[in-house]
Amino acid sequence: MSYEFLVGLRYTRSKRRAQGRNRFISFISLVSMLGIALGVAALIVVLSVMNGFQRELRTRILGVASHVQVSGFDGELSNWQRVADDAGKHPRVRFAAPFVQAQGMLSFDQTVRGTLIRGVLPDAEDKVADFAQHMRAGRLDDLRPGEFGIVLGADLARAMRVSMNDKVTLIAPQGLVTPAAILPRLKQFRVVGIFEVGMYEYDSSLALVHLQDAQTLYRMEDRVSGVRLKLDDLFEAPRVARELMKYLDADTLVSDWTRSHANFFRAVQIEKNVMFIILLLIVAVAAFNIVSTLVMAVQDKQADIAILRTLGASPGSIMGIFVIQGALIGFIGLGLGVLGGVSLALNIDVVVPAIERAFGIQFLAKDVYYISDLPSELLWSDVFAITGVSFVLTLVATLYPSWRASRLNPAEALRYE
């Protein structure tokens, strides 16, 4: 062990019998360690929660939406099978499913709710979305042509007080023109299923019917609103959407999930970046507490520094002693922060419900936030980045006091000893 490291380690450790300024310096060192540990732990936990929000948002949106969607400029496609076949020529496209999408109103027992109606083919829809695993009652296969069955979101069903096999009235905005007035088109549908994807936007406003029933109700004959595509890699969706224009007619509109829901993902990413900067300032403040610690240590150890210089220690060695002292303070704080942050990030699904039960509160209300649970996804790349940046801040904070110590004149320091 080099003597610089040995002396720096000795200065870092606090003695039980330390008195006066020595004890105060040790206290400041402890505060600096705890500050760095708290800042690093907060950074790891917050970024893990942001990563969890991104993952949950992506999973729940893609459980209902599609990777890529092809539609007509006028909102209709006349030959969807040809569009699906042309899109299937792309090597990244795995499955395709047609859909009809329109607005409507559901009425049951004097309760009326506006809803988004989506006509689907159950077999094809299972291949591009994850409705099957989110069904709370019934099955998607229970949607059969001509039987006018409907599958409702869980929150929509609760709001209308609808249960399985109840009959609801669907009111289409396309009306019947009569000499007296324009009458809305009405049709009774039987509830054959209820789904819950965990995202309030869909659970409270989406209803599924069979494709042919939707075409009949909205007078679309054999036309559809568009074709939904599933890829082998969802992160390739933007590139595939651009490349699909080579395979499709010019009168089609292609969009991917990153564009159709860009506001959600952009908001989460911006929040993640802002929180990283804000919490990094906490680490910076704690790291620069090391400056005051080392300045006082240098003042307290002037005689020691002078003796080392007279014994032949170089200015670089003196500087290295105090850099090592500050680095050890930062390293211990980083270790505690990483350990605490990783432990909390991995167990946040246990800690947060326990806090909610203990205090009778709910952090994320389901009717306000898109995701009502507090998710967490620990990425080791974030942990390494946080550790690296924090350690660099710690080292930077040690440079000025260490440089001042190396410039100390031994004769001046020993004059009054």
C-alpha angles and dihedrals in degrees: 000000000000116000091238090061092042093052093042090051091048091052091049095054116080119225120227091229096045112136138194117345094006092059091046091052089050089051092052089049090053091049090051091051093049092046092053091045092051094047094047093046091049091049093051094047095046094047090046090053091048090050089049091052091051092050095046093045091050093046095048095044092048089047086070105018127054135244093243130009127200118197140158124261090242092046096258138088118203098194108031095163092062090048090051092049092049092048090048089064089074108095093226096055114094107168139011132198131182122227142184116214125188143142123261146155126241120209128192129160094342092313117119127190131178112232145175111244118208121187112207143170102238096215094048094040091057089062097053101034138032101236092126094065092046097054112122095181133012125358136273089237088067087078102098128173115261095012093088098221122168135202116209135199113254096243091046090051092049092048091053093038090235125157135184117306093013115136118236127187117235115206115201120203091224100093137199113252111225131168089255102045146314108286122201119242112251130191133168118232128191117227106241100164147010124210133191120193094172095246114111095210092064101030091056102042113022127095127177126212133168115282094240093049090052091048090051095047095046095038095239095139104198096341125108135197094241149304125273118213132201120206132203089240119031092199089063091061097104093052094043091049090056093046094048090072087076091059100041137063119270092245094068129093119219123197133168133212094259090060100038091051098025094128092063097049095039091052093051092047093049091048090049092052094046093048090049091055094044095048091043086063088061089056090046092052091049091046093052090052081075087068092064091043093054094041090057091043091053091050091048094047100046092117091050091049092050092050091049090050092051089050089058105269112153124230088249091057092050090050090048092054093059094039087055091048092052092042091053091052090050093044093053091047091048091050092052092045095049092047093049095041095049092046092051094043091053093048102036091114087064100037099049097050089048090054091047092052093045095052099027095237137124119217097198117033111209095224092053106038129050090228118040098190126069105240127193133197116180114211114193089208088065091048092051092046092050092047093048096048093045093049091050090052089050092052092047089053091057097053103079098046090043091050090050089052092052090053093055114126109229093209093054092046094050097041096098099029 
